[in-house]
Amino acid sequence: MDYLGQLRGEGTAYRFCMKTPKSLKGRVNPWSGKDFGSWIIRGMNGERHRPTAKKLAQLFKAEVIKLEATYRASDRYSPEKAELWNEALRTEEDTVFIRDLIYEEVQKTPREHRKAFSKVALATTPTLTQAVPAYLKAREEGNGYGYAPLAASTVADINSAIAHLSRFLEQPPEAIYLDDLNKDNLMIFRGEYLPSQISERTEEGLAPATIGKMITMLRGI
């Protein structure tokens, strides 16, 4: 198969025509910026010489094969796959064996994804998006732990504190693990960052009492 077509018939310019591989369907086509459809069609800058067009078609096919490999690699080392490894680390009994497997996988991860993959796969604590709902549930009315339920204003303070913390660390809450929070960065967060912020409600700096309450809620989480 030479993957060549002539839109306007014999004697006109050739173009590359290839049925989209299943592995690429629904993916972003880097040559058009849109999602792949049923066919991959690429122009050849008006090329009408068939032998030259055939060589171009083989180059285009090689690019498709390379793109398939790239997407397969990105799937293997995606955050979702890292989360599955982390779940195994937290639930399987032989954690030493699982951790060794994760280390091997980290070494195979493309350099640009290695740090993020390793962080998720080897995490020992939940993210803020996991920890906060669990904390709120543990403090809701009628909880089985004997904790006093949280007032609506306190829940609002927690959400505000998480938003501030996310901006301070320049990461979304789903990317912030509890073990990312250490004494050094929290001291800066409490002593420098929060006092410099303006309240949306009062349009003034955050009151010391408000800052104290936020820190208390974060400590509870």
PDB file of C-alpha atoms in Angstrom:
ATOM      1  CA  MET A   1       0.000   0.000   0.000  1.00  0.00           C
ATOM      2  CA  ASP A   2       1.430   3.369  -1.003  1.00  0.00           C
ATOM      3  CA  TYR A   3      -1.053   5.562   0.981  1.00  0.00           C
ATOM      4  CA  LEU A   4      -1.406   7.952  -1.946  1.00  0.00           C
ATOM      5  CA  GLY A   5      -4.524   9.668  -3.215  1.00  0.00           C
ATOM      6  CA  GLN A   6      -5.351  12.349  -5.761  1.00  0.00           C
ATOM      7  CA  LEU A   7      -8.275  14.486  -4.664  1.00  0.00           C
ATOM      8  CA  ARG A   8      -8.903  15.970  -8.103  1.00  0.00           C
ATOM      9  CA  GLY A   9      -8.090  12.954 -10.180  1.00  0.00           C
ATOM     10  CA  GLU A  10      -5.288  11.796 -12.461  1.00  0.00           C
ATOM     11  CA  GLY A  11      -2.530  14.324 -13.079  1.00  0.00           C
ATOM     12  CA  THR A  12      -3.260  16.397  -9.989  1.00  0.00           C
ATOM     13  CA  ALA A  13      -1.324  16.725  -6.715  1.00  0.00           C
ATOM     14  CA  TYR A  14      -0.915  13.711  -4.458  1.00  0.00           C
ATOM     15  CA  ARG A  15      -1.790  13.563  -0.802  1.00  0.00           C
ATOM     16  CA  PHE A  16      -1.144  11.094   2.006  1.00  0.00           C
ATOM     17  CA  CYS A  17      -4.217   8.996   2.924  1.00  0.00           C
ATOM     18  CA  MET A  18      -4.100   6.415   5.707  1.00  0.00           C
ATOM     19  CA  LYS A  19      -6.870   4.830   7.754  1.00  0.00           C
ATOM     20  CA  THR A  20      -6.401   6.005  11.337  1.00  0.00           C
ATOM     21  CA  PRO A  21      -4.962   3.258  13.605  1.00  0.00           C
ATOM     22  CA  LYS A  22      -7.230   2.341  16.515  1.00  0.00           C
ATOM     23  CA  SER A  23      -4.592   3.527  18.991  1.00  0.00           C
ATOM     24  CA  LEU A  24      -4.839   7.074  17.617  1.00  0.00           C
ATOM     25  CA  LYS A  25      -8.597   7.461  17.347  1.00  0.00           C
ATOM     26  CA  GLY A  26      -9.806  10.253  19.596  1.00  0.00           C
ATOM     27  CA  ARG A  27      -6.257  11.520  20.116  1.00  0.00           C
ATOM     28  CA  VAL A  28      -5.018  14.937  19.070  1.00  0.00           C
ATOM     29  CA  ASN A  29      -3.674  15.060  15.536  1.00  0.00           C
ATOM     30  CA  PRO A  30      -0.492  17.183  15.796  1.00  0.00           C
ATOM     31  CA  TRP A  31      -0.631  17.982  12.078  1.00  0.00           C
ATOM     32  CA  SER A  32      -4.099  19.532  12.212  1.00  0.00           C
ATOM     33  CA  GLY A  33      -4.556  20.432  15.898  1.00  0.00           C
ATOM     34  CA  LYS A  34      -7.858  18.534  15.938  1.00  0.00           C
ATOM     35  CA  ASP A  35      -8.765  15.022  17.087  1.00  0.00           C
ATOM     36  CA  PHE A  36      -8.041  12.209  14.648  1.00  0.00           C
ATOM     37  CA  GLY A  37     -11.015  11.072  12.600  1.00  0.00           C
ATOM     38  CA  SER A  38     -11.369   7.910  10.506  1.00  0.00           C
ATOM     39  CA  TRP A  39      -8.601   8.943   8.122  1.00  0.00           C
ATOM     40  CA  ILE A  40      -5.222  10.664   8.341  1.00  0.00           C
ATOM     41  CA  ILE A  41      -4.936  12.942   5.334  1.00  0.00           C
ATOM     42  CA  ARG A  42      -1.935  15.196   4.744  1.00  0.00           C
ATOM     43  CA  GLY A  43      -1.069  17.324   1.790  1.00  0.00           C
ATOM     44  CA  MET A  44       2.262  17.158  -0.060  1.00  0.00           C
ATOM     45  CA  ASN A  45       2.649  20.782  -1.128  1.00  0.00           C
ATOM     46  CA  GLY A  46       1.283  20.112  -4.588  1.00  0.00           C
ATOM     47  CA  GLU A  47       3.644  17.220  -5.387  1.00  0.00           C
ATOM     48  CA  ARG A  48       2.645  15.526  -8.671  1.00  0.00           C
ATOM     49  CA  HIS A  49       5.685  13.310  -9.233  1.00  0.00           C
ATOM     50  CA  ARG A  50       4.571   9.856  -8.090  1.00  0.00           C
ATOM     51  CA  PRO A  51       8.003   8.423  -7.075  1.00  0.00           C
ATOM     52  CA  THR A  52       8.666  11.528  -4.956  1.00  0.00           C
ATOM     53  CA  ALA A  53       5.160  11.341  -3.475  1.00  0.00           C
ATOM     54  CA  LYS A  54       5.733   7.673  -2.564  1.00  0.00           C
ATOM     55  CA  LYS A  55       8.892   8.616  -0.645  1.00  0.00           C
ATOM     56  CA  LEU A  56       7.009  11.370   1.187  1.00  0.00           C
ATOM     57  CA  ALA A  57       4.224   8.921   2.009  1.00  0.00           C
ATOM     58  CA  GLN A  58       6.717   6.530   3.603  1.00  0.00           C
ATOM     59  CA  LEU A  59       8.071   9.383   5.729  1.00  0.00           C
ATOM     60  CA  PHE A  60       4.535  10.325   6.782  1.00  0.00           C
ATOM     61  CA  LYS A  61       3.785   6.701   7.655  1.00  0.00           C
ATOM     62  CA  ALA A  62       6.938   6.555   9.782  1.00  0.00           C
ATOM     63  CA  GLU A  63       5.748   9.678  11.631  1.00  0.00           C
ATOM     64  CA  VAL A  64       2.412   7.978  12.337  1.00  0.00           C
ATOM     65  CA  ILE A  65       4.196   4.919  13.749  1.00  0.00           C
ATOM     66  CA  LYS A  66       6.379   7.157  15.918  1.00  0.00           C
ATOM     67  CA  LEU A  67       3.307   9.035  17.150  1.00  0.00           C
ATOM     68  CA  GLU A  68       1.625   5.740  18.118  1.00  0.00           C
ATOM     69  CA  ALA A  69       4.703   4.821  20.174  1.00  0.00           C
ATOM     70  CA  THR A  70       4.714   8.259  21.812  1.00  0.00           C
ATOM     71  CA  TYR A  71       1.077   7.963  22.854  1.00  0.00           C
ATOM     72  CA  ARG A  72       1.620   4.428  24.161  1.00  0.00           C
ATOM     73  CA  ALA A  73       4.492   5.691  26.297  1.00  0.00           C
ATOM     74  CA  SER A  74       2.460   8.616  27.603  1.00  0.00           C
ATOM     75  CA  ASP A  75      -0.350   6.211  28.581  1.00  0.00           C
ATOM     76  CA  ARG A  76       2.057   3.928  30.403  1.00  0.00           C
ATOM     77  CA  TYR A  77       3.514   6.788  32.407  1.00  0.00           C
ATOM     78  CA  SER A  78       0.351   8.843  32.829  1.00  0.00           C
ATOM     79  CA  PRO A  79      -0.841  10.129  36.235  1.00  0.00           C
ATOM     80  CA  GLU A  80      -3.637   7.548  36.083  1.00  0.00           C
ATOM     81  CA  LYS A  81      -1.133   4.689  35.759  1.00  0.00           C
ATOM     82  CA  ALA A  82       0.962   6.197  38.547  1.00  0.00           C
ATOM     83  CA  GLU A  83      -2.130   6.248  40.763  1.00  0.00           C
ATOM     84  CA  LEU A  84      -2.708   2.539  40.070  1.00  0.00           C
ATOM     85  CA  TRP A  85       0.869   1.819  41.151  1.00  0.00           C
ATOM     86  CA  ASN A  86       0.326   3.890  44.286  1.00  0.00           C
ATOM     87  CA  GLU A  87      -2.883   2.006  45.067  1.00  0.00           C
ATOM     88  CA  ALA A  88      -0.960  -1.272  44.805  1.00  0.00           C
ATOM     89  CA  LEU A  89       1.714   0.121  47.108  1.00  0.00           C
ATOM     90  CA  ARG A  90      -0.921   1.024  49.701  1.00  0.00           C
ATOM     91  CA  THR A  91      -3.021  -2.148  49.480  1.00  0.00           C
ATOM     92  CA  GLU A  92      -0.659  -5.036  48.701  1.00  0.00           C
ATOM     93  CA  GLU A  93       1.074  -6.835  51.552  1.00  0.00           C
ATOM     94  CA  ASP A  94       4.496  -7.115  49.895  1.00  0.00           C
ATOM     95  CA  THR A  95       5.239  -3.402  49.737  1.00  0.00           C
ATOM     96  CA  VAL A  96       8.982  -3.976  49.266  1.00  0.00           C
ATOM     97  CA  PHE A  97       8.339  -5.914  46.052  1.00  0.00           C
ATOM     98  CA  ILE A  98       5.832  -3.332  44.778  1.00  0.00           C
ATOM     99  CA  ARG A  99       8.189  -0.476  45.591  1.00  0.00           C
ATOM    100  CA  ASP A 100      11.001  -2.210  43.662  1.00  0.00           C
ATOM    101  CA  LEU A 101       8.703  -2.574  40.661  1.00  0.00           C
ATOM    102  CA  ILE A 102       7.797   1.109  40.874  1.00  0.00           C
ATOM    103  CA  TYR A 103      11.471   2.090  40.995  1.00  0.00           C
ATOM    104  CA  GLU A 104      12.048   0.041  37.831  1.00  0.00           C
ATOM    105  CA  GLU A 105       9.095   1.751  36.160  1.00  0.00           C
ATOM    106  CA  VAL A 106      10.365   5.177  37.203  1.00  0.00           C
ATOM    107  CA  GLN A 107      13.718   4.466  35.554  1.00  0.00           C
ATOM    108  CA  LYS A 108      11.917   3.658  32.281  1.00  0.00           C
ATOM    109  CA  THR A 109       9.773   6.793  32.430  1.00  0.00           C
ATOM    110  CA  PRO A 110      10.690   9.528  29.920  1.00  0.00           C
ATOM    111  CA  ARG A 111      12.771  12.160  31.679  1.00  0.00           C
ATOM    112  CA  GLU A 112      10.167  14.904  31.253  1.00  0.00           C
ATOM    113  CA  HIS A 113       7.534  12.797  33.072  1.00  0.00           C
ATOM    114  CA  ARG A 114       9.777  11.036  35.584  1.00  0.00           C
ATOM    115  CA  LYS A 115       9.461  13.432  38.527  1.00  0.00           C
ATOM    116  CA  ALA A 116       5.668  13.668  38.337  1.00  0.00           C
ATOM    117  CA  PHE A 117       5.230   9.905  37.822  1.00  0.00           C
ATOM    118  CA  SER A 118       7.531   9.088  40.730  1.00  0.00           C
ATOM    119  CA  LYS A 119       5.800  11.555  43.042  1.00  0.00           C
ATOM    120  CA  VAL A 120       2.359  10.051  42.439  1.00  0.00           C
ATOM    121  CA  ALA A 121       3.391   6.389  42.357  1.00  0.00           C
ATOM    122  CA  LEU A 122       5.478   6.544  45.547  1.00  0.00           C
ATOM    123  CA  ALA A 123       3.285   8.906  47.568  1.00  0.00           C
ATOM    124  CA  THR A 124       2.762   7.845  51.180  1.00  0.00           C
ATOM    125  CA  THR A 125       0.027  10.369  51.983  1.00  0.00           C
ATOM    126  CA  PRO A 126      -3.205  11.451  50.262  1.00  0.00           C
ATOM    127  CA  THR A 127      -3.602  14.619  48.207  1.00  0.00           C
ATOM    128  CA  LEU A 128      -5.555  17.601  49.482  1.00  0.00           C
ATOM    129  CA  THR A 129      -8.454  16.665  47.196  1.00  0.00           C
ATOM    130  CA  GLN A 130      -8.541  13.279  48.929  1.00  0.00           C
ATOM    131  CA  ALA A 131      -7.832  14.445  52.474  1.00  0.00           C
ATOM    132  CA  VAL A 132     -10.205  17.416  52.698  1.00  0.00           C
ATOM    133  CA  PRO A 133     -13.454  15.545  51.855  1.00  0.00           C
ATOM    134  CA  ALA A 134     -12.453  12.774  54.276  1.00  0.00           C
ATOM    135  CA  TYR A 135     -11.866  15.364  57.001  1.00  0.00           C
ATOM    136  CA  LEU A 136     -15.156  17.134  56.332  1.00  0.00           C
ATOM    137  CA  LYS A 137     -17.029  13.823  56.425  1.00  0.00           C
ATOM    138  CA  ALA A 138     -15.380  12.959  59.743  1.00  0.00           C
ATOM    139  CA  ARG A 139     -16.622  16.295  61.125  1.00  0.00           C
ATOM    140  CA  GLU A 140     -20.161  16.266  59.727  1.00  0.00           C
ATOM    141  CA  GLU A 141     -23.307  16.075  61.867  1.00  0.00           C
ATOM    142  CA  GLY A 142     -23.756  12.622  63.421  1.00  0.00           C
ATOM    143  CA  ASN A 143     -20.228  11.409  62.675  1.00  0.00           C
ATOM    144  CA  GLY A 144     -19.186   8.243  64.442  1.00  0.00           C
ATOM    145  CA  TYR A 145     -16.005   9.669  65.922  1.00  0.00           C
ATOM    146  CA  GLY A 146     -17.588  11.903  68.514  1.00  0.00           C
ATOM    147  CA  TYR A 147     -16.219  15.049  66.868  1.00  0.00           C
ATOM    148  CA  ALA A 148     -18.185  18.282  67.081  1.00  0.00           C
ATOM    149  CA  PRO A 149     -19.679  19.112  63.663  1.00  0.00           C
ATOM    150  CA  LEU A 150     -18.136  21.991  61.758  1.00  0.00           C
ATOM    151  CA  ALA A 151     -20.068  25.214  61.245  1.00  0.00           C
ATOM    152  CA  ALA A 152     -20.689  26.380  57.689  1.00  0.00           C
ATOM    153  CA  SER A 153     -18.372  29.336  58.276  1.00  0.00           C
ATOM    154  CA  THR A 154     -15.582  26.974  59.319  1.00  0.00           C
ATOM    155  CA  VAL A 155     -16.028  24.880  56.161  1.00  0.00           C
ATOM    156  CA  ALA A 156     -15.771  28.124  54.188  1.00  0.00           C
ATOM    157  CA  ASP A 157     -12.535  28.949  56.028  1.00  0.00           C
ATOM    158  CA  ILE A 158     -11.150  25.512  55.137  1.00  0.00           C
ATOM    159  CA  ASN A 159     -11.958  25.979  51.460  1.00  0.00           C
ATOM    160  CA  SER A 160     -10.385  29.431  51.565  1.00  0.00           C
ATOM    161  CA  ALA A 161      -7.264  28.052  53.255  1.00  0.00           C
ATOM    162  CA  ILE A 162      -6.929  25.338  50.594  1.00  0.00           C
ATOM    163  CA  ALA A 163      -7.292  27.924  47.827  1.00  0.00           C
ATOM    164  CA  HIS A 164      -4.587  30.089  49.419  1.00  0.00           C
ATOM    165  CA  LEU A 165      -2.303  27.094  49.925  1.00  0.00           C
ATOM    166  CA  SER A 166      -2.757  26.062  46.300  1.00  0.00           C
ATOM    167  CA  ARG A 167      -1.784  29.522  45.072  1.00  0.00           C
ATOM    168  CA  PHE A 168       1.159  29.664  47.470  1.00  0.00           C
ATOM    169  CA  LEU A 169       2.559  26.305  46.281  1.00  0.00           C
ATOM    170  CA  GLU A 170       1.606  27.091  42.659  1.00  0.00           C
ATOM    171  CA  GLN A 171      -0.033  23.695  42.254  1.00  0.00           C
ATOM    172  CA  PRO A 172      -3.658  22.537  42.100  1.00  0.00           C
ATOM    173  CA  PRO A 173      -4.951  20.762  45.245  1.00  0.00           C
ATOM    174  CA  GLU A 174      -5.029  17.410  43.429  1.00  0.00           C
ATOM    175  CA  ALA A 175      -1.246  17.679  42.944  1.00  0.00           C
ATOM    176  CA  ILE A 176      -0.447  18.611  46.557  1.00  0.00           C
ATOM    177  CA  TYR A 177       0.242  15.679  48.870  1.00  0.00           C
ATOM    178  CA  LEU A 178       0.202  16.056  52.622  1.00  0.00           C
ATOM    179  CA  ASP A 179       3.872  15.124  52.740  1.00  0.00           C
ATOM    180  CA  ASP A 180       4.567  18.152  50.509  1.00  0.00           C
ATOM    181  CA  LEU A 181       3.695  20.289  53.510  1.00  0.00           C
ATOM    182  CA  ASN A 182       6.658  20.712  55.811  1.00  0.00           C
ATOM    183  CA  LYS A 183       7.624  23.053  58.616  1.00  0.00           C
ATOM    184  CA  ASP A 184       9.682  25.327  56.377  1.00  0.00           C
ATOM    185  CA  ASN A 185       7.100  26.028  53.675  1.00  0.00           C
ATOM    186  CA  LEU A 186       4.249  26.270  56.182  1.00  0.00           C
ATOM    187  CA  MET A 187       6.181  28.836  58.238  1.00  0.00           C
ATOM    188  CA  ILE A 188       6.536  30.990  55.112  1.00  0.00           C
ATOM    189  CA  PHE A 189       2.877  30.388  54.241  1.00  0.00           C
ATOM    190  CA  ARG A 190       1.721  31.485  57.685  1.00  0.00           C
ATOM    191  CA  GLY A 191       4.246  34.221  58.445  1.00  0.00           C
ATOM    192  CA  GLU A 192       4.698  35.857  55.027  1.00  0.00           C
ATOM    193  CA  TYR A 193       2.169  34.749  52.439  1.00  0.00           C
ATOM    194  CA  LEU A 194      -1.145  34.903  54.317  1.00  0.00           C
ATOM    195  CA  PRO A 195      -0.472  38.317  55.964  1.00  0.00           C
ATOM    196  CA  SER A 196       0.154  39.746  52.479  1.00  0.00           C
ATOM    197  CA  GLN A 197      -3.218  38.606  51.128  1.00  0.00           C
ATOM    198  CA  ILE A 198      -6.341  40.759  50.781  1.00  0.00           C
ATOM    199  CA  SER A 199      -9.716  39.481  51.925  1.00  0.00           C
ATOM    200  CA  GLU A 200     -12.308  39.463  49.111  1.00  0.00           C
ATOM    201  CA  ARG A 201     -15.017  40.147  51.671  1.00  0.00           C
ATOM    202  CA  THR A 202     -13.466  43.103  53.517  1.00  0.00           C
ATOM    203  CA  GLU A 203     -10.950  44.241  50.859  1.00  0.00           C
ATOM    204  CA  GLU A 204      -8.419  44.483  53.676  1.00  0.00           C
ATOM    205  CA  GLY A 205      -5.553  42.281  54.805  1.00  0.00           C
ATOM    206  CA  LEU A 206      -6.432  38.979  56.453  1.00  0.00           C
ATOM    207  CA  ALA A 207      -6.965  39.386  60.181  1.00  0.00           C
ATOM    208  CA  PRO A 208      -4.577  37.487  62.499  1.00  0.00           C
ATOM    209  CA  ALA A 209      -7.573  35.588  63.903  1.00  0.00           C
ATOM    210  CA  THR A 210      -8.579  34.476  60.412  1.00  0.00           C
ATOM    211  CA  ILE A 211      -5.040  33.350  59.638  1.00  0.00           C
ATOM    212  CA  GLY A 212      -4.890  31.458  62.924  1.00  0.00           C
ATOM    213  CA  LYS A 213      -8.171  29.699  62.185  1.00  0.00           C
ATOM    214  CA  MET A 214      -6.989  28.676  58.701  1.00  0.00           C
ATOM    215  CA  ILE A 215      -3.798  27.200  60.111  1.00  0.00           C
ATOM    216  CA  THR A 216      -5.728  25.355  62.808  1.00  0.00           C
ATOM    217  CA  MET A 217      -8.024  23.820  60.176  1.00  0.00           C
ATOM    218  CA  LEU A 218      -5.089  22.802  57.977  1.00  0.00           C
ATOM    219  CA  ARG A 219      -3.388  21.228  60.979  1.00  0.00           C
ATOM    220  CA  GLY A 220      -6.562  19.241  61.663  1.00  0.00           C
ATOM    221  CA  ILE A 221      -6.591  17.923  58.104  1.00  0.00           C
TER     222      ILE A 221
END
